[in-house]
Amino acid sequence: MSINIESKLPNVGTTIFTVMSSLAASHKAINLGQGFPDYTMNDELIALVNKTMKDGNNQYVHMCGLPLLRERIAEKVNRAYQSNVNVDTDITITPGGTYAIYTALTAILRPGDEVIVFDPSYDSYIPNIEINGAVPVAVSLRYPDYSIDWDVVREKINPSTKAIVINSPHNPTGSVLTQSDIDQLKSIVEGTGIFIISDEVYEHLIFDQKEHLSILRYPELFERSFVCFSFGKVYHCTGWKMGYCIAPAKLMTEFRKVHQFNCFTCNSPAQYALAEFLEEPAHYLQLGNFLQQKRDYFRSIMRDTKFEPLPSYGSYFQLYSYAAISDESESEFAIRLTKEAGVATIPVNAFYKTPVDNKVLRFCFAKKESTLEEAVNRLVKYFG
Ligand code: GLN
């Protein structure tokens, strides 16, 4: 008898990031698709990992994360967001932000629960919801500024609504939540049992003097929230897969029940090194400026093409409309660009529950200037 597996995720294929990175590699394209820097991370941080390994810090640390690292995180966020996060009960170190989001959703969801997600949104949220037997309910962001229509959110709320997933700065669009968004969110969840999953992995990658409105700033939101962060984005080491989740004790207790039998505890040397490195705020406080310069440089050289930029106030990403260049679908155009022009991007429809064809591609500008220049040269040459 042959073995059959009935897929728990029948509508899910391979993530677009892997698809486009593989296509880029096989066509020697410049990869502005998947979001990761191509510049080096800080040598001091590398040396700290090396040193701590030589010092013998190579065994399991506490399942919630190295206590010193949690202390440093509490100091950091309490200073930055005027919060009152508890070191012992509210923080768990995770293998990346994506894992933190999955674990939070798994800790709270039961079959039939509804979760509000925005369309477009990061591609892991919907599969994370579905694998738990829950139902994603999409609310479209308004094109072209990708702002939230809170009246539509209100219409979708019902007794089955278990959670809302928010993400600011937003992947893939680079939009950021404003004070009025926060006020709307507060009034919508007040008096309900709705949880909030807040994906804040791009907290420091925010531009144009905008301020990151972390959920940690608002006690009435934090009491119902799992807030997810990433060290990879902060220290240019996405491949380390290190992040953390912050939630109030009652919620974190449930999060840890899932975490302890999945990953149990994360890479120890990285935690020792990060604990020491976090002491110096300058490392992350200059990130906004650093990435804003890259965004601005990329936008300035892209003026030599017919691509039209959409607003981006944060993240690694800049969206461009190619409506003035081609009628092809986003996927067709992104594939042609990779194979023929030698530049890989991400078609934005990959981030939609209900795809729309706005003719928009996502470009990652977290790259060396020389990489960005070479990519734009290729586009200019290809389109003539
Ligand atoms: N967060 C990265 C992006 O949006 C990709 C991470 C991944 O490939 N899973 O491009």
PDB file of N, CA and C in Angstrom, residues 243-291:
ATOM      1  N   GLY A 243      15.757  36.061  17.489  1.00  0.00           N
ATOM      2  CA  GLY A 243      14.790  37.113  17.764  1.00  0.00           C
ATOM      3  C   GLY A 243      14.206  36.904  19.149  1.00  0.00           C
ATOM      4  N   TYR A 244      13.102  37.571  19.413  1.00  0.00           N
ATOM      5  CA  TYR A 244      12.458  37.371  20.715  1.00  0.00           C
ATOM      6  C   TYR A 244      11.006  37.831  20.658  1.00  0.00           C
ATOM      7  N   CYS A 245      10.256  37.315  21.647  1.00  0.00           N
ATOM      8  CA  CYS A 245       8.862  37.706  21.777  1.00  0.00           C
ATOM      9  C   CYS A 245       8.695  38.326  23.156  1.00  0.00           C
ATOM     10  N   ILE A 246       7.896  39.383  23.219  1.00  0.00           N
ATOM     11  CA  ILE A 246       7.564  39.999  24.508  1.00  0.00           C
ATOM     12  C   ILE A 246       6.046  39.968  24.656  1.00  0.00           C
ATOM     13  N   ALA A 247       5.589  39.463  25.800  1.00  0.00           N
ATOM     14  CA  ALA A 247       4.149  39.397  26.064  1.00  0.00           C
ATOM     15  C   ALA A 247       3.953  39.429  27.573  1.00  0.00           C
ATOM     16  N   PRO A 248       2.782  39.867  28.042  1.00  0.00           N
ATOM     17  CA  PRO A 248       2.548  39.844  29.484  1.00  0.00           C
ATOM     18  C   PRO A 248       2.573  38.420  30.023  1.00  0.00           C
ATOM     19  N   ALA A 249       2.893  38.270  31.304  1.00  0.00           N
ATOM     20  CA  ALA A 249       3.159  36.960  31.910  1.00  0.00           C
ATOM     21  C   ALA A 249       2.119  35.894  31.561  1.00  0.00           C
ATOM     22  N   LYS A 250       0.835  36.253  31.677  1.00  0.00           N
ATOM     23  CA  LYS A 250      -0.220  35.253  31.441  1.00  0.00           C
ATOM     24  C   LYS A 250      -0.134  34.681  30.020  1.00  0.00           C
ATOM     25  N   LEU A 251       0.119  35.561  29.063  1.00  0.00           N
ATOM     26  CA  LEU A 251       0.201  35.130  27.663  1.00  0.00           C
ATOM     27  C   LEU A 251       1.518  34.394  27.423  1.00  0.00           C
ATOM     28  N   MET A 252       2.580  34.929  28.024  1.00  0.00           N
ATOM     29  CA  MET A 252       3.898  34.328  27.789  1.00  0.00           C
ATOM     30  C   MET A 252       3.975  32.908  28.361  1.00  0.00           C
ATOM     31  N   THR A 253       3.247  32.639  29.436  1.00  0.00           N
ATOM     32  CA  THR A 253       3.226  31.287  30.002  1.00  0.00           C
ATOM     33  C   THR A 253       2.770  30.287  28.942  1.00  0.00           C
ATOM     34  N   GLU A 254       1.744  30.640  28.198  1.00  0.00           N
ATOM     35  CA  GLU A 254       1.224  29.743  27.158  1.00  0.00           C
ATOM     36  C   GLU A 254       2.191  29.656  25.979  1.00  0.00           C
ATOM     37  N   PHE A 255       2.782  30.787  25.621  1.00  0.00           N
ATOM     38  CA  PHE A 255       3.781  30.819  24.540  1.00  0.00           C
ATOM     39  C   PHE A 255       4.914  29.845  24.870  1.00  0.00           C
ATOM     40  N   ARG A 256       5.361  29.878  26.118  1.00  0.00           N
ATOM     41  CA  ARG A 256       6.499  29.035  26.521  1.00  0.00           C
ATOM     42  C   ARG A 256       6.147  27.552  26.525  1.00  0.00           C
ATOM     43  N   LYS A 257       4.866  27.240  26.757  1.00  0.00           N
ATOM     44  CA  LYS A 257       4.467  25.821  26.713  1.00  0.00           C
ATOM     45  C   LYS A 257       4.698  25.257  25.309  1.00  0.00           C
ATOM     46  N   VAL A 258       4.440  26.095  24.288  1.00  0.00           N
ATOM     47  CA  VAL A 258       4.646  25.646  22.904  1.00  0.00           C
ATOM     48  C   VAL A 258       6.149  25.628  22.598  1.00  0.00           C
ATOM     49  N   HIS A 259       6.799  26.704  22.966  1.00  0.00           N
ATOM     50  CA  HIS A 259       8.221  26.880  22.647  1.00  0.00           C
ATOM     51  C   HIS A 259       9.104  25.771  23.245  1.00  0.00           C
ATOM     52  N   GLN A 260       8.813  25.363  24.479  1.00  0.00           N
ATOM     53  CA  GLN A 260       9.719  24.433  25.169  1.00  0.00           C
ATOM     54  C   GLN A 260       9.772  23.061  24.505  1.00  0.00           C
ATOM     55  N   PHE A 261       8.697  22.705  23.789  1.00  0.00           N
ATOM     56  CA  PHE A 261       8.703  21.394  23.138  1.00  0.00           C
ATOM     57  C   PHE A 261       8.887  21.507  21.630  1.00  0.00           C
ATOM     58  N   ASN A 262       9.275  22.676  21.183  1.00  0.00           N
ATOM     59  CA  ASN A 262       9.530  22.850  19.758  1.00  0.00           C
ATOM     60  C   ASN A 262      11.006  23.128  19.574  1.00  0.00           C
ATOM     61  N   CYS A 263      11.451  24.289  20.047  1.00  0.00           N
ATOM     62  CA  CYS A 263      12.859  24.631  19.891  1.00  0.00           C
ATOM     63  C   CYS A 263      13.612  24.436  21.209  1.00  0.00           C
ATOM     64  N   PHE A 264      12.879  24.549  22.310  1.00  0.00           N
ATOM     65  CA  PHE A 264      13.388  24.493  23.685  1.00  0.00           C
ATOM     66  C   PHE A 264      14.256  25.695  24.020  1.00  0.00           C
ATOM     67  N   THR A 265      15.422  25.820  23.394  1.00  0.00           N
ATOM     68  CA  THR A 265      16.270  26.976  23.686  1.00  0.00           C
ATOM     69  C   THR A 265      17.122  27.286  22.454  1.00  0.00           C
ATOM     70  N   CYS A 266      17.529  28.543  22.328  1.00  0.00           N
ATOM     71  CA  CYS A 266      18.243  28.953  21.100  1.00  0.00           C
ATOM     72  C   CYS A 266      19.757  28.908  21.288  1.00  0.00           C
ATOM     73  N   ASN A 267      20.416  29.083  20.160  1.00  0.00           N
ATOM     74  CA  ASN A 267      21.879  29.083  20.083  1.00  0.00           C
ATOM     75  C   ASN A 267      22.530  29.899  21.214  1.00  0.00           C
ATOM     76  N   SER A 268      23.336  29.235  22.031  1.00  0.00           N
ATOM     77  CA  SER A 268      23.912  29.902  23.214  1.00  0.00           C
ATOM     78  C   SER A 268      24.972  30.955  22.888  1.00  0.00           C
ATOM     79  N   PRO A 269      25.991  30.632  22.059  1.00  0.00           N
ATOM     80  CA  PRO A 269      27.037  31.645  21.838  1.00  0.00           C
ATOM     81  C   PRO A 269      26.465  32.969  21.321  1.00  0.00           C
ATOM     82  N   ALA A 270      25.497  32.888  20.426  1.00  0.00           N
ATOM     83  CA  ALA A 270      24.905  34.125  19.897  1.00  0.00           C
ATOM     84  C   ALA A 270      24.253  34.920  21.027  1.00  0.00           C
ATOM     85  N   GLN A 271      23.659  34.228  21.979  1.00  0.00           N
ATOM     86  CA  GLN A 271      22.983  34.949  23.066  1.00  0.00           C
ATOM     87  C   GLN A 271      23.978  35.655  23.981  1.00  0.00           C
ATOM     88  N   TYR A 272      25.078  34.973  24.298  1.00  0.00           N
ATOM     89  CA  TYR A 272      26.110  35.627  25.125  1.00  0.00           C
ATOM     90  C   TYR A 272      26.647  36.870  24.411  1.00  0.00           C
ATOM     91  N   ALA A 273      26.914  36.710  23.128  1.00  0.00           N
ATOM     92  CA  ALA A 273      27.493  37.824  22.367  1.00  0.00           C
ATOM     93  C   ALA A 273      26.493  38.984  22.253  1.00  0.00           C
ATOM     94  N   LEU A 274      25.256  38.665  21.947  1.00  0.00           N
ATOM     95  CA  LEU A 274      24.244  39.720  21.794  1.00  0.00           C
ATOM     96  C   LEU A 274      24.025  40.461  23.115  1.00  0.00           C
ATOM     97  N   ALA A 275      24.080  39.724  24.233  1.00  0.00           N
ATOM     98  CA  ALA A 275      23.877  40.370  25.540  1.00  0.00           C
ATOM     99  C   ALA A 275      24.922  41.466  25.734  1.00  0.00           C
ATOM    100  N   GLU A 276      26.158  41.159  25.354  1.00  0.00           N
ATOM    101  CA  GLU A 276      27.213  42.156  25.533  1.00  0.00           C
ATOM    102  C   GLU A 276      27.064  43.308  24.532  1.00  0.00           C
ATOM    103  N   PHE A 277      26.737  42.959  23.317  1.00  0.00           N
ATOM    104  CA  PHE A 277      26.665  43.961  22.243  1.00  0.00           C
ATOM    105  C   PHE A 277      25.489  44.931  22.456  1.00  0.00           C
ATOM    106  N   LEU A 278      24.425  44.445  23.047  1.00  0.00           N
ATOM    107  CA  LEU A 278      23.225  45.273  23.250  1.00  0.00           C
ATOM    108  C   LEU A 278      23.472  46.431  24.207  1.00  0.00           C
ATOM    109  N   GLU A 279      24.558  46.334  24.978  1.00  0.00           N
ATOM    110  CA  GLU A 279      24.850  47.402  25.944  1.00  0.00           C
ATOM    111  C   GLU A 279      25.053  48.740  25.257  1.00  0.00           C
ATOM    112  N   GLU A 280      25.443  48.720  23.984  1.00  0.00           N
ATOM    113  CA  GLU A 280      25.760  49.963  23.286  1.00  0.00           C
ATOM    114  C   GLU A 280      24.606  50.349  22.337  1.00  0.00           C
ATOM    115  N   PRO A 281      23.751  51.283  22.754  1.00  0.00           N
ATOM    116  CA  PRO A 281      22.587  51.630  21.925  1.00  0.00           C
ATOM    117  C   PRO A 281      22.964  52.225  20.566  1.00  0.00           C
ATOM    118  N   ALA A 282      24.174  52.834  20.476  1.00  0.00           N
ATOM    119  CA  ALA A 282      24.543  53.480  19.209  1.00  0.00           C
ATOM    120  C   ALA A 282      24.424  52.514  18.030  1.00  0.00           C
ATOM    121  N   HIS A 283      24.674  51.222  18.284  1.00  0.00           N
ATOM    122  CA  HIS A 283      24.642  50.248  17.194  1.00  0.00           C
ATOM    123  C   HIS A 283      23.277  50.209  16.509  1.00  0.00           C
ATOM    124  N   TYR A 284      22.221  50.312  17.284  1.00  0.00           N
ATOM    125  CA  TYR A 284      20.904  50.230  16.630  1.00  0.00           C
ATOM    126  C   TYR A 284      20.268  51.597  16.403  1.00  0.00           C
ATOM    127  N   LEU A 285      20.736  52.611  17.161  1.00  0.00           N
ATOM    128  CA  LEU A 285      20.087  53.914  17.002  1.00  0.00           C
ATOM    129  C   LEU A 285      20.419  54.582  15.666  1.00  0.00           C
ATOM    130  N   GLN A 286      21.556  54.197  15.057  1.00  0.00           N
ATOM    131  CA  GLN A 286      21.895  54.829  13.770  1.00  0.00           C
ATOM    132  C   GLN A 286      21.313  54.081  12.561  1.00  0.00           C
ATOM    133  N   LEU A 287      20.598  52.985  12.856  1.00  0.00           N
ATOM    134  CA  LEU A 287      20.117  52.145  11.752  1.00  0.00           C
ATOM    135  C   LEU A 287      19.142  52.838  10.794  1.00  0.00           C
ATOM    136  N   GLY A 288      18.256  53.643  11.364  1.00  0.00           N
ATOM    137  CA  GLY A 288      17.259  54.335  10.536  1.00  0.00           C
ATOM    138  C   GLY A 288      17.938  55.195   9.491  1.00  0.00           C
ATOM    139  N   ASN A 289      18.937  55.993   9.953  1.00  0.00           N
ATOM    140  CA  ASN A 289      19.660  56.858   9.014  1.00  0.00           C
ATOM    141  C   ASN A 289      20.403  56.058   7.964  1.00  0.00           C
ATOM    142  N   PHE A 290      21.044  54.999   8.434  1.00  0.00           N
ATOM    143  CA  PHE A 290      21.850  54.155   7.544  1.00  0.00           C
ATOM    144  C   PHE A 290      20.979  53.596   6.405  1.00  0.00           C
ATOM    145  N   LEU A 291      19.816  53.063   6.769  1.00  0.00           N
ATOM    146  CA  LEU A 291      18.946  52.466   5.740  1.00  0.00           C
ATOM    147  C   LEU A 291      18.227  53.540   4.919  1.00  0.00           C
TER     148      LEU A 291
END
